[in-house]
Amino acid sequence: MLTINLKGKTAIVTGVSSGIGLGVAKVLAKAGCNISGCGTSVENSKAALTFLKAIKEEGTEALYTCLDVTSQQDREHLVNKTSTTFSQIDILVSNAGINVFKGAKDCTEEQWEFNMSLNLKSHWALSKLCKPYLESSNNGVIILMTSNHAYHSIPGCFPYNVAKTAIKGLVQSLAIEWGPKIRTVGIAPGFIDTPGNQKWFNSFPDAKAERQRTINMHPVKTLGTTEDVGYLCAFLASDMARFISGTTYLIDGGRSALMQD
Ligand code: NAI
């Protein structure tokens, strides 16, 4: 039987207190990986405890740190704490991010700077801090979370779409400059069924109808789950993906293949 085996590896996963990061952390743990997770929720919050419990249930070890990935001091703290606890870092899944949807005309400089700091710079800066540890691993892997907005966007999603598009370039640079010891891959999720997206459906007068309208835009007639992203992540982090680097994978249920007119 073919199985993805990450036993004995340690992964840093950012943004595990909600959504995709939690799904990714659970799947990596299911494959045998220890997880050092972080997020903005405080350390004894329900969200942090949910993460720790979920990893424990998979039988691997977990750490949770409340921090801000836009702070260099916090990033250093995360990497130091992880390496001290687990003595190694084999995988970085830099996932933490927020929708900054302002529009090209109305976006302020502050909003632009915040977006670039969180949705672009933090991925580069955290990757740099993990680099020596990943190089010491047998198969160091960096996975950067971008978005389907890196390929096609809609009005009003600026400057988020700009940062997410730039992550594809970051993936290429890290892959060509830091290989062969480190592979770097991007994941670009489409519509994933997260609490944030449900909140967005709830903002419509008929949330159920809006959800169904969105589902209908997908050839697979469903939204993605956070675990769907996790399975792709687990594969890309494994030795089975040893020939994959410098590219970004769209995981969107076929939505972008369908013309919207
Ligand atoms: P979410 O809002 O459910 O979770 C975001 C996570 O990131 C939380 O754990 C939060 O604490 C953490 N976070 C946010 N800002 C942070 C900061 N400054 N420092 C440390 N942690 C921080 O978000 P979701 O939907 O799970 O998104 C995760 C990633 O996936 C983001 O990069 C997002 O752009 C991307 N994405 C999500 C899609 C979706 O459909 N949900 C689609 C495409 C991309």
PDB file of C-alpha atoms and ligand atoms in Angstrom:
ATOM      1  CA  MET A   1       0.000   0.000   0.000  1.00  0.00           C
ATOM      2  CA  LEU A   2       1.299   3.478  -0.882  1.00  0.00           C
ATOM      3  CA  THR A   3       1.407   5.778   2.145  1.00  0.00           C
ATOM      4  CA  ILE A   4       2.820   9.226   2.808  1.00  0.00           C
ATOM      5  CA  ASN A   5       5.334   8.854   5.599  1.00  0.00           C
ATOM      6  CA  LEU A   6       6.583  11.930   7.455  1.00  0.00           C
ATOM      7  CA  LYS A   7       7.434  10.024  10.621  1.00  0.00           C
ATOM      8  CA  GLY A   8      10.178  11.646  12.689  1.00  0.00           C
ATOM      9  CA  LYS A   9       9.976  14.945  10.830  1.00  0.00           C
ATOM     10  CA  THR A  10       9.155  18.330  12.358  1.00  0.00           C
ATOM     11  CA  ALA A  11       7.061  20.955  10.597  1.00  0.00           C
ATOM     12  CA  ILE A  12       6.452  24.588  11.416  1.00  0.00           C
ATOM     13  CA  VAL A  13       2.931  25.481  10.293  1.00  0.00           C
ATOM     14  CA  THR A  14       1.857  29.103  10.669  1.00  0.00           C
ATOM     15  CA  GLY A  15      -1.786  30.042  11.199  1.00  0.00           C
ATOM     16  CA  VAL A  16      -2.971  26.816  12.878  1.00  0.00           C
ATOM     17  CA  SER A  17      -5.570  28.433  15.136  1.00  0.00           C
ATOM     18  CA  SER A  18      -8.116  28.441  12.305  1.00  0.00           C
ATOM     19  CA  GLY A  19      -8.950  27.333   8.779  1.00  0.00           C
ATOM     20  CA  ILE A  20      -6.408  25.898   6.339  1.00  0.00           C
ATOM     21  CA  GLY A  21      -3.464  25.887   8.765  1.00  0.00           C
ATOM     22  CA  LEU A  22      -5.344  23.654  11.207  1.00  0.00           C
ATOM     23  CA  GLY A  23      -6.317  21.234   8.404  1.00  0.00           C
ATOM     24  CA  VAL A  24      -2.733  21.131   7.114  1.00  0.00           C
ATOM     25  CA  ALA A  25      -1.335  20.546  10.625  1.00  0.00           C
ATOM     26  CA  LYS A  26      -3.776  17.666  11.230  1.00  0.00           C
ATOM     27  CA  VAL A  27      -2.894  15.914   7.960  1.00  0.00           C
ATOM     28  CA  LEU A  28       0.870  16.340   8.452  1.00  0.00           C
ATOM     29  CA  ALA A  29       0.475  14.882  11.959  1.00  0.00           C
ATOM     30  CA  LYS A  30      -1.548  11.989  10.522  1.00  0.00           C
ATOM     31  CA  ALA A  31       1.498  11.293   8.324  1.00  0.00           C
ATOM     32  CA  GLY A  32       3.665  11.138  11.472  1.00  0.00           C
ATOM     33  CA  CYS A  33       5.033  14.678  11.683  1.00  0.00           C
ATOM     34  CA  ASN A  34       5.546  16.715  14.864  1.00  0.00           C
ATOM     35  CA  ILE A  35       4.029  20.171  14.532  1.00  0.00           C
ATOM     36  CA  SER A  36       5.116  23.561  15.811  1.00  0.00           C
ATOM     37  CA  GLY A  37       2.085  25.734  15.151  1.00  0.00           C
ATOM     38  CA  CYS A  38       1.423  29.398  15.710  1.00  0.00           C
ATOM     39  CA  GLY A  39      -1.312  31.953  15.307  1.00  0.00           C
ATOM     40  CA  THR A  40      -2.701  35.152  16.754  1.00  0.00           C
ATOM     41  CA  SER A  41      -4.980  33.374  19.256  1.00  0.00           C
ATOM     42  CA  VAL A  42      -3.604  33.363  22.793  1.00  0.00           C
ATOM     43  CA  GLU A  43      -1.972  30.222  24.099  1.00  0.00           C
ATOM     44  CA  ASN A  44      -4.789  28.933  26.323  1.00  0.00           C
ATOM     45  CA  SER A  45      -7.563  29.945  23.907  1.00  0.00           C
ATOM     46  CA  LYS A  46     -10.109  27.457  22.572  1.00  0.00           C
ATOM     47  CA  ALA A  47      -8.499  27.704  19.120  1.00  0.00           C
ATOM     48  CA  ALA A  48      -5.000  26.918  20.424  1.00  0.00           C
ATOM     49  CA  LEU A  49      -6.260  24.037  22.572  1.00  0.00           C
ATOM     50  CA  THR A  50      -8.236  22.635  19.614  1.00  0.00           C
ATOM     51  CA  PHE A  51      -5.027  22.554  17.586  1.00  0.00           C
ATOM     52  CA  LEU A  52      -3.018  20.879  20.370  1.00  0.00           C
ATOM     53  CA  LYS A  53      -5.752  18.291  20.978  1.00  0.00           C
ATOM     54  CA  ALA A  54      -6.076  17.504  17.259  1.00  0.00           C
ATOM     55  CA  ILE A  55      -2.338  16.806  16.924  1.00  0.00           C
ATOM     56  CA  LYS A  56      -2.238  14.746  20.115  1.00  0.00           C
ATOM     57  CA  GLU A  57      -5.077  12.607  18.735  1.00  0.00           C
ATOM     58  CA  GLU A  58      -2.887  11.781  15.734  1.00  0.00           C
ATOM     59  CA  GLY A  59      -0.188  10.554  18.129  1.00  0.00           C
ATOM     60  CA  THR A  60       2.534  13.114  17.422  1.00  0.00           C
ATOM     61  CA  GLU A  61       3.940  16.033  19.394  1.00  0.00           C
ATOM     62  CA  ALA A  62       2.714  19.625  19.147  1.00  0.00           C
ATOM     63  CA  LEU A  63       3.769  23.085  20.253  1.00  0.00           C
ATOM     64  CA  TYR A  64       1.678  26.227  19.965  1.00  0.00           C
ATOM     65  CA  THR A  65       2.978  29.816  20.068  1.00  0.00           C
ATOM     66  CA  CYS A  66       0.907  32.988  20.025  1.00  0.00           C
ATOM     67  CA  LEU A  67       2.743  35.486  17.835  1.00  0.00           C
ATOM     68  CA  ASP A  68       2.646  37.936  14.989  1.00  0.00           C
ATOM     69  CA  VAL A  69       4.463  36.654  11.879  1.00  0.00           C
ATOM     70  CA  THR A  70       5.054  40.250  10.762  1.00  0.00           C
ATOM     71  CA  SER A  71       7.423  40.735  13.725  1.00  0.00           C
ATOM     72  CA  GLN A  72      11.047  39.625  13.218  1.00  0.00           C
ATOM     73  CA  GLN A  73      11.411  39.112  16.974  1.00  0.00           C
ATOM     74  CA  ASP A  74       8.366  36.812  17.004  1.00  0.00           C
ATOM     75  CA  ARG A  75       9.595  34.898  13.949  1.00  0.00           C
ATOM     76  CA  GLU A  76      12.974  34.339  15.623  1.00  0.00           C
ATOM     77  CA  HIS A  77      11.221  33.209  18.796  1.00  0.00           C
ATOM     78  CA  LEU A  78       9.170  30.650  16.811  1.00  0.00           C
ATOM     79  CA  VAL A  79      12.205  29.172  15.054  1.00  0.00           C
ATOM     80  CA  ASN A  80      14.337  29.088  18.237  1.00  0.00           C
ATOM     81  CA  LYS A  81      11.560  27.507  20.302  1.00  0.00           C
ATOM     82  CA  THR A  82      10.898  24.889  17.603  1.00  0.00           C
ATOM     83  CA  SER A  83      14.541  23.924  17.161  1.00  0.00           C
ATOM     84  CA  THR A  84      15.120  23.797  20.926  1.00  0.00           C
ATOM     85  CA  THR A  85      12.076  21.578  21.457  1.00  0.00           C
ATOM     86  CA  PHE A  86      12.385  19.232  18.491  1.00  0.00           C
ATOM     87  CA  SER A  87      16.137  19.640  17.601  1.00  0.00           C
ATOM     88  CA  GLN A  88      15.238  19.847  13.919  1.00  0.00           C
ATOM     89  CA  ILE A  89      13.026  21.618  11.367  1.00  0.00           C
ATOM     90  CA  ASP A  90      12.327  19.648   8.183  1.00  0.00           C
ATOM     91  CA  ILE A  91       9.260  21.373   6.772  1.00  0.00           C
ATOM     92  CA  LEU A  92       7.997  24.953   6.806  1.00  0.00           C
ATOM     93  CA  VAL A  93       4.397  25.585   5.807  1.00  0.00           C
ATOM     94  CA  SER A  94       4.136  29.373   5.755  1.00  0.00           C
ATOM     95  CA  ASN A  95       0.376  29.730   5.652  1.00  0.00           C
ATOM     96  CA  ALA A  96      -0.702  32.614   7.922  1.00  0.00           C
ATOM     97  CA  GLY A  97      -2.385  35.367   5.959  1.00  0.00           C
ATOM     98  CA  ILE A  98      -5.429  37.612   5.863  1.00  0.00           C
ATOM     99  CA  ASN A  99      -7.625  38.943   3.068  1.00  0.00           C
ATOM    100  CA  VAL A 100      -6.803  42.607   2.512  1.00  0.00           C
ATOM    101  CA  PHE A 101      -9.506  43.538   0.004  1.00  0.00           C
ATOM    102  CA  LYS A 102      -9.525  47.310  -0.587  1.00  0.00           C
ATOM    103  CA  GLY A 103      -9.497  48.109  -4.312  1.00  0.00           C
ATOM    104  CA  ALA A 104      -6.719  49.840  -6.237  1.00  0.00           C
ATOM    105  CA  LYS A 105      -8.241  53.315  -5.847  1.00  0.00           C
ATOM    106  CA  ASP A 106      -9.215  53.221  -2.188  1.00  0.00           C
ATOM    107  CA  CYS A 107      -6.314  51.234  -0.684  1.00  0.00           C
ATOM    108  CA  THR A 108      -4.258  53.409   1.654  1.00  0.00           C
ATOM    109  CA  GLU A 109      -0.458  53.234   1.924  1.00  0.00           C
ATOM    110  CA  GLU A 110      -0.848  51.772   5.429  1.00  0.00           C
ATOM    111  CA  GLN A 111      -3.113  49.013   4.106  1.00  0.00           C
ATOM    112  CA  TRP A 112      -0.660  48.326   1.276  1.00  0.00           C
ATOM    113  CA  GLU A 113       2.271  48.106   3.759  1.00  0.00           C
ATOM    114  CA  PHE A 114       0.334  45.853   6.146  1.00  0.00           C
ATOM    115  CA  ASN A 115      -0.663  43.539   3.307  1.00  0.00           C
ATOM    116  CA  MET A 116       2.876  43.318   1.917  1.00  0.00           C
ATOM    117  CA  SER A 117       4.323  42.748   5.374  1.00  0.00           C
ATOM    118  CA  LEU A 118       1.926  39.915   6.238  1.00  0.00           C
ATOM    119  CA  ASN A 119       1.038  38.352   2.896  1.00  0.00           C
ATOM    120  CA  LEU A 120       4.478  38.571   1.267  1.00  0.00           C
ATOM    121  CA  LYS A 121       7.451  39.630   3.415  1.00  0.00           C
ATOM    122  CA  SER A 122       6.650  37.339   6.368  1.00  0.00           C
ATOM    123  CA  HIS A 123       6.931  34.268   4.081  1.00  0.00           C
ATOM    124  CA  TRP A 124      10.405  35.305   2.872  1.00  0.00           C
ATOM    125  CA  ALA A 125      11.654  36.321   6.321  1.00  0.00           C
ATOM    126  CA  LEU A 126      10.470  33.130   8.026  1.00  0.00           C
ATOM    127  CA  SER A 127      11.919  30.999   5.225  1.00  0.00           C
ATOM    128  CA  LYS A 128      15.313  32.706   5.729  1.00  0.00           C
ATOM    129  CA  LEU A 129      15.276  31.911   9.452  1.00  0.00           C
ATOM    130  CA  CYS A 130      14.390  28.256   8.776  1.00  0.00           C
ATOM    131  CA  LYS A 131      16.976  27.862   5.980  1.00  0.00           C
ATOM    132  CA  PRO A 132      19.907  26.514   8.087  1.00  0.00           C
ATOM    133  CA  TYR A 133      17.668  23.943   9.772  1.00  0.00           C
ATOM    134  CA  LEU A 134      16.043  22.862   6.502  1.00  0.00           C
ATOM    135  CA  GLU A 135      19.502  22.466   4.967  1.00  0.00           C
ATOM    136  CA  SER A 136      20.449  20.105   7.786  1.00  0.00           C
ATOM    137  CA  SER A 137      17.371  17.994   7.109  1.00  0.00           C
ATOM    138  CA  ASN A 138      17.469  15.106   4.640  1.00  0.00           C
ATOM    139  CA  ASN A 139      14.741  16.670   2.539  1.00  0.00           C
ATOM    140  CA  GLY A 140      14.082  20.278   3.568  1.00  0.00           C
ATOM    141  CA  VAL A 141      10.836  21.617   2.157  1.00  0.00           C
ATOM    142  CA  ILE A 142       9.266  25.079   2.147  1.00  0.00           C
ATOM    143  CA  ILE A 143       5.597  25.351   1.221  1.00  0.00           C
ATOM    144  CA  LEU A 144       4.211  28.857   0.778  1.00  0.00           C
ATOM    145  CA  MET A 145       0.451  29.439   0.821  1.00  0.00           C
ATOM    146  CA  THR A 146      -0.667  31.708  -1.960  1.00  0.00           C
ATOM    147  CA  SER A 147      -4.165  31.813  -3.497  1.00  0.00           C
ATOM    148  CA  ASN A 148      -6.153  31.390  -6.693  1.00  0.00           C
ATOM    149  CA  HIS A 149      -5.958  35.223  -6.717  1.00  0.00           C
ATOM    150  CA  ALA A 150      -2.358  34.691  -7.889  1.00  0.00           C
ATOM    151  CA  TYR A 151      -3.825  33.622 -11.245  1.00  0.00           C
ATOM    152  CA  HIS A 152      -7.131  35.467 -11.725  1.00  0.00           C
ATOM    153  CA  SER A 153      -8.719  38.032  -9.465  1.00  0.00           C
ATOM    154  CA  ILE A 154     -11.918  40.037  -9.191  1.00  0.00           C
ATOM    155  CA  PRO A 155     -12.377  43.782  -8.684  1.00  0.00           C
ATOM    156  CA  GLY A 156     -11.869  44.909  -5.099  1.00  0.00           C
ATOM    157  CA  CYS A 157      -9.349  42.221  -4.073  1.00  0.00           C
ATOM    158  CA  PHE A 158      -6.336  44.546  -4.365  1.00  0.00           C
ATOM    159  CA  PRO A 159      -3.690  44.566  -2.826  1.00  0.00           C
ATOM    160  CA  TYR A 160      -4.113  40.952  -1.562  1.00  0.00           C
ATOM    161  CA  ASN A 161      -3.933  39.631  -5.130  1.00  0.00           C
ATOM    162  CA  VAL A 162      -0.674  41.529  -5.722  1.00  0.00           C
ATOM    163  CA  ALA A 163       1.074  39.901  -2.751  1.00  0.00           C
ATOM    164  CA  LYS A 164      -0.321  36.470  -3.601  1.00  0.00           C
ATOM    165  CA  THR A 165       0.927  36.797  -7.203  1.00  0.00           C
ATOM    166  CA  ALA A 166       4.386  37.794  -5.936  1.00  0.00           C
ATOM    167  CA  ILE A 167       4.580  34.637  -3.811  1.00  0.00           C
ATOM    168  CA  LYS A 168       4.874  32.649  -7.060  1.00  0.00           C
ATOM    169  CA  GLY A 169       8.079  34.614  -7.778  1.00  0.00           C
ATOM    170  CA  LEU A 170       9.313  34.023  -4.234  1.00  0.00           C
ATOM    171  CA  VAL A 171       8.758  30.278  -4.704  1.00  0.00           C
ATOM    172  CA  GLN A 172      10.865  30.374  -7.882  1.00  0.00           C
ATOM    173  CA  SER A 173      13.712  32.374  -6.298  1.00  0.00           C
ATOM    174  CA  LEU A 174      13.978  30.181  -3.200  1.00  0.00           C
ATOM    175  CA  ALA A 175      13.852  27.020  -5.319  1.00  0.00           C
ATOM    176  CA  ILE A 176      16.631  28.076  -7.690  1.00  0.00           C
ATOM    177  CA  GLU A 177      18.834  29.695  -5.032  1.00  0.00           C
ATOM    178  CA  TRP A 178      18.371  27.280  -2.116  1.00  0.00           C
ATOM    179  CA  GLY A 179      18.153  23.954  -3.975  1.00  0.00           C
ATOM    180  CA  PRO A 180      19.135  21.151  -3.971  1.00  0.00           C
ATOM    181  CA  LYS A 181      19.046  20.894  -0.178  1.00  0.00           C
ATOM    182  CA  ILE A 182      15.702  22.698   0.031  1.00  0.00           C
ATOM    183  CA  ARG A 183      12.731  22.306  -2.295  1.00  0.00           C
ATOM    184  CA  THR A 184      10.260  25.196  -2.390  1.00  0.00           C
ATOM    185  CA  VAL A 185       6.687  24.820  -3.616  1.00  0.00           C
ATOM    186  CA  GLY A 186       3.619  27.067  -3.601  1.00  0.00           C
ATOM    187  CA  ILE A 187       0.018  26.023  -2.981  1.00  0.00           C
ATOM    188  CA  ALA A 188      -2.752  28.211  -4.377  1.00  0.00           C
ATOM    189  CA  PRO A 189      -6.094  27.211  -2.846  1.00  0.00           C
ATOM    190  CA  GLY A 190      -9.383  28.180  -4.412  1.00  0.00           C
ATOM    191  CA  PHE A 191     -12.614  28.328  -2.392  1.00  0.00           C
ATOM    192  CA  ILE A 192     -11.957  26.392   0.821  1.00  0.00           C
ATOM    193  CA  ASP A 193     -14.774  25.801   3.305  1.00  0.00           C
ATOM    194  CA  THR A 194     -13.376  27.761   6.260  1.00  0.00           C
ATOM    195  CA  PRO A 195     -15.148  29.683   9.053  1.00  0.00           C
ATOM    196  CA  GLY A 196     -14.045  32.900   7.323  1.00  0.00           C
ATOM    197  CA  ASN A 197     -15.742  31.949   4.072  1.00  0.00           C
ATOM    198  CA  GLN A 198     -18.913  30.853   5.904  1.00  0.00           C
ATOM    199  CA  LYS A 199     -18.960  34.287   7.564  1.00  0.00           C
ATOM    200  CA  TRP A 200     -18.802  35.771   4.079  1.00  0.00           C
ATOM    201  CA  PHE A 201     -21.789  33.630   2.933  1.00  0.00           C
ATOM    202  CA  ASN A 202     -23.641  34.760   6.066  1.00  0.00           C
ATOM    203  CA  SER A 203     -23.295  38.366   4.938  1.00  0.00           C
ATOM    204  CA  PHE A 204     -25.778  37.645   2.109  1.00  0.00           C
ATOM    205  CA  PRO A 205     -29.548  37.849   2.693  1.00  0.00           C
ATOM    206  CA  ASP A 206     -29.798  34.156   1.686  1.00  0.00           C
ATOM    207  CA  ALA A 207     -26.551  32.530   2.855  1.00  0.00           C
ATOM    208  CA  LYS A 208     -27.619  29.048   1.755  1.00  0.00           C
ATOM    209  CA  ALA A 209     -28.410  30.198  -1.792  1.00  0.00           C
ATOM    210  CA  GLU A 210     -25.111  32.073  -2.064  1.00  0.00           C
ATOM    211  CA  ARG A 211     -23.220  29.019  -0.873  1.00  0.00           C
ATOM    212  CA  GLN A 212     -25.000  26.859  -3.486  1.00  0.00           C
ATOM    213  CA  ARG A 213     -24.297  29.451  -6.210  1.00  0.00           C
ATOM    214  CA  THR A 214     -20.593  29.257  -5.325  1.00  0.00           C
ATOM    215  CA  ILE A 215     -20.612  25.448  -5.282  1.00  0.00           C
ATOM    216  CA  ASN A 216     -22.219  25.461  -8.747  1.00  0.00           C
ATOM    217  CA  MET A 217     -19.226  27.411 -10.137  1.00  0.00           C
ATOM    218  CA  HIS A 218     -17.020  24.387  -9.425  1.00  0.00           C
ATOM    219  CA  PRO A 219     -16.858  21.465 -11.885  1.00  0.00           C
ATOM    220  CA  VAL A 220     -16.414  19.116  -8.876  1.00  0.00           C
ATOM    221  CA  LYS A 221     -19.640  20.607  -7.364  1.00  0.00           C
ATOM    222  CA  THR A 222     -18.230  21.056  -3.896  1.00  0.00           C
ATOM    223  CA  LEU A 223     -16.055  23.488  -1.965  1.00  0.00           C
ATOM    224  CA  GLY A 224     -12.572  22.401  -0.894  1.00  0.00           C
ATOM    225  CA  THR A 225     -11.895  21.293   2.655  1.00  0.00           C
ATOM    226  CA  THR A 226      -8.894  22.319   4.726  1.00  0.00           C
ATOM    227  CA  GLU A 227      -7.843  18.650   4.692  1.00  0.00           C
ATOM    228  CA  ASP A 228      -7.837  18.698   0.853  1.00  0.00           C
ATOM    229  CA  VAL A 229      -5.117  21.339   1.093  1.00  0.00           C
ATOM    230  CA  GLY A 230      -3.428  19.269   3.829  1.00  0.00           C
ATOM    231  CA  TYR A 231      -3.219  16.165   1.616  1.00  0.00           C
ATOM    232  CA  LEU A 232      -1.506  18.153  -1.148  1.00  0.00           C
ATOM    233  CA  CYS A 233       0.840  19.605   1.452  1.00  0.00           C
ATOM    234  CA  ALA A 234       1.700  16.187   2.879  1.00  0.00           C
ATOM    235  CA  PHE A 235       2.503  14.846  -0.587  1.00  0.00           C
ATOM    236  CA  LEU A 236       4.624  17.879  -1.492  1.00  0.00           C
ATOM    237  CA  ALA A 237       6.496  17.624   1.818  1.00  0.00           C
ATOM    238  CA  SER A 238       7.268  13.942   1.291  1.00  0.00           C
ATOM    239  CA  ASP A 239      10.124  12.279  -0.581  1.00  0.00           C
ATOM    240  CA  MET A 240       7.586  11.214  -3.226  1.00  0.00           C
ATOM    241  CA  ALA A 241       7.668  14.828  -4.441  1.00  0.00           C
ATOM    242  CA  ARG A 242      11.475  14.967  -4.705  1.00  0.00           C
ATOM    243  CA  PHE A 243      11.273  16.127  -8.363  1.00  0.00           C
ATOM    244  CA  ILE A 244       8.911  19.013  -7.532  1.00  0.00           C
ATOM    245  CA  SER A 245      10.332  22.459  -6.789  1.00  0.00           C
ATOM    246  CA  GLY A 246       9.941  26.049  -7.960  1.00  0.00           C
ATOM    247  CA  THR A 247       6.322  25.737  -8.982  1.00  0.00           C
ATOM    248  CA  THR A 248       2.916  26.591  -7.511  1.00  0.00           C
ATOM    249  CA  TYR A 249      -0.050  24.214  -7.485  1.00  0.00           C
ATOM    250  CA  LEU A 250      -3.574  25.477  -7.932  1.00  0.00           C
ATOM    251  CA  ILE A 251      -6.133  23.458  -5.933  1.00  0.00           C
ATOM    252  CA  ASP A 252      -9.514  24.919  -6.869  1.00  0.00           C
ATOM    253  CA  GLY A 253     -11.924  22.140  -7.859  1.00  0.00           C
ATOM    254  CA  GLY A 254     -11.641  23.180 -11.503  1.00  0.00           C
ATOM    255  CA  ARG A 255     -13.252  26.580 -10.927  1.00  0.00           C
ATOM    256  CA  SER A 256     -10.636  28.500 -12.903  1.00  0.00           C
ATOM    257  CA  ALA A 257     -11.079  26.168 -15.897  1.00  0.00           C
ATOM    258  CA  LEU A 258     -14.666  27.384 -16.319  1.00  0.00           C
ATOM    259  CA  MET A 259     -15.301  30.634 -18.198  1.00  0.00           C
ATOM    260  CA  GLN A 260     -17.609  32.793 -16.084  1.00  0.00           C
ATOM    261  CA  ASP A 261     -19.467  34.506 -18.966  1.00  0.00           C
TER     262      ASP A 261
HETATM  263  P1  NAI B   1      -8.125  31.999   8.654  1.00  0.00           P
HETATM  264  O1  NAI B   1      -8.479  33.407   8.899  1.00  0.00           O
HETATM  265  O2  NAI B   1      -9.136  30.928   8.914  1.00  0.00           O
HETATM  266  O3  NAI B   1      -6.818  31.642   9.507  1.00  0.00           O
HETATM  267  C1  NAI B   1      -5.698  32.450   9.457  1.00  0.00           C
HETATM  268  C2  NAI B   1      -4.676  31.938  10.436  1.00  0.00           C
HETATM  269  O4  NAI B   1      -3.532  32.779  10.319  1.00  0.00           O
HETATM  270  C3  NAI B   1      -5.148  32.026  11.880  1.00  0.00           C
HETATM  271  O5  NAI B   1      -4.596  30.965  12.629  1.00  0.00           O
HETATM  272  C4  NAI B   1      -4.560  33.366  12.347  1.00  0.00           C
HETATM  273  O6  NAI B   1      -4.327  33.430  13.742  1.00  0.00           O
HETATM  274  C5  NAI B   1      -3.247  33.352  11.579  1.00  0.00           C
HETATM  275  N1  NAI B   1      -2.726  34.702  11.399  1.00  0.00           N
HETATM  276  C6  NAI B   1      -3.293  35.746  10.772  1.00  0.00           C
HETATM  277  N2  NAI B   1      -2.501  36.836  10.868  1.00  0.00           N
HETATM  278  C7  NAI B   1      -1.399  36.459  11.567  1.00  0.00           C
HETATM  279  C8  NAI B   1      -0.239  37.119  12.017  1.00  0.00           C
HETATM  280  N3  NAI B   1      -0.014  38.401  11.763  1.00  0.00           N
HETATM  281  N4  NAI B   1       0.667  36.404  12.742  1.00  0.00           N
HETATM  282  C9  NAI B   1       0.464  35.094  13.021  1.00  0.00           C
HETATM  283  N5  NAI B   1      -0.623  34.413  12.613  1.00  0.00           N
HETATM  284  C10 NAI B   1      -1.538  35.094  11.899  1.00  0.00           C
HETATM  285  O7  NAI B   1      -7.563  31.937   7.165  1.00  0.00           O
HETATM  286  P2  NAI B   1      -7.599  30.786   6.065  1.00  0.00           P
HETATM  287  O8  NAI B   1      -8.769  31.013   5.209  1.00  0.00           O
HETATM  288  O9  NAI B   1      -7.377  29.474   6.651  1.00  0.00           O
HETATM  289  O10 NAI B   1      -6.318  31.224   5.203  1.00  0.00           O
HETATM  290  C11 NAI B   1      -5.033  30.673   5.418  1.00  0.00           C
HETATM  291  C12 NAI B   1      -4.158  31.011   4.237  1.00  0.00           C
HETATM  292  O11 NAI B   1      -4.733  30.486   3.048  1.00  0.00           O
HETATM  293  C13 NAI B   1      -3.986  32.518   3.994  1.00  0.00           C
HETATM  294  O12 NAI B   1      -2.670  32.766   3.563  1.00  0.00           O
HETATM  295  C14 NAI B   1      -4.988  32.788   2.883  1.00  0.00           C
HETATM  296  O13 NAI B   1      -4.611  33.886   2.113  1.00  0.00           O
HETATM  297  C15 NAI B   1      -4.910  31.489   2.090  1.00  0.00           C
HETATM  298  N6  NAI B   1      -6.090  31.211   1.281  1.00  0.00           N
HETATM  299  C16 NAI B   1      -7.302  30.896   1.840  1.00  0.00           C
HETATM  300  C17 NAI B   1      -8.386  30.565   1.031  1.00  0.00           C
HETATM  301  C18 NAI B   1      -9.707  30.139   1.590  1.00  0.00           C
HETATM  302  O14 NAI B   1     -10.615  29.839   0.801  1.00  0.00           O
HETATM  303  N7  NAI B   1      -9.912  30.074   2.888  1.00  0.00           N
HETATM  304  C19 NAI B   1      -8.275  30.609  -0.420  1.00  0.00           C
HETATM  305  C20 NAI B   1      -6.966  30.976  -0.896  1.00  0.00           C
HETATM  306  C21 NAI B   1      -5.935  31.253  -0.068  1.00  0.00           C
END
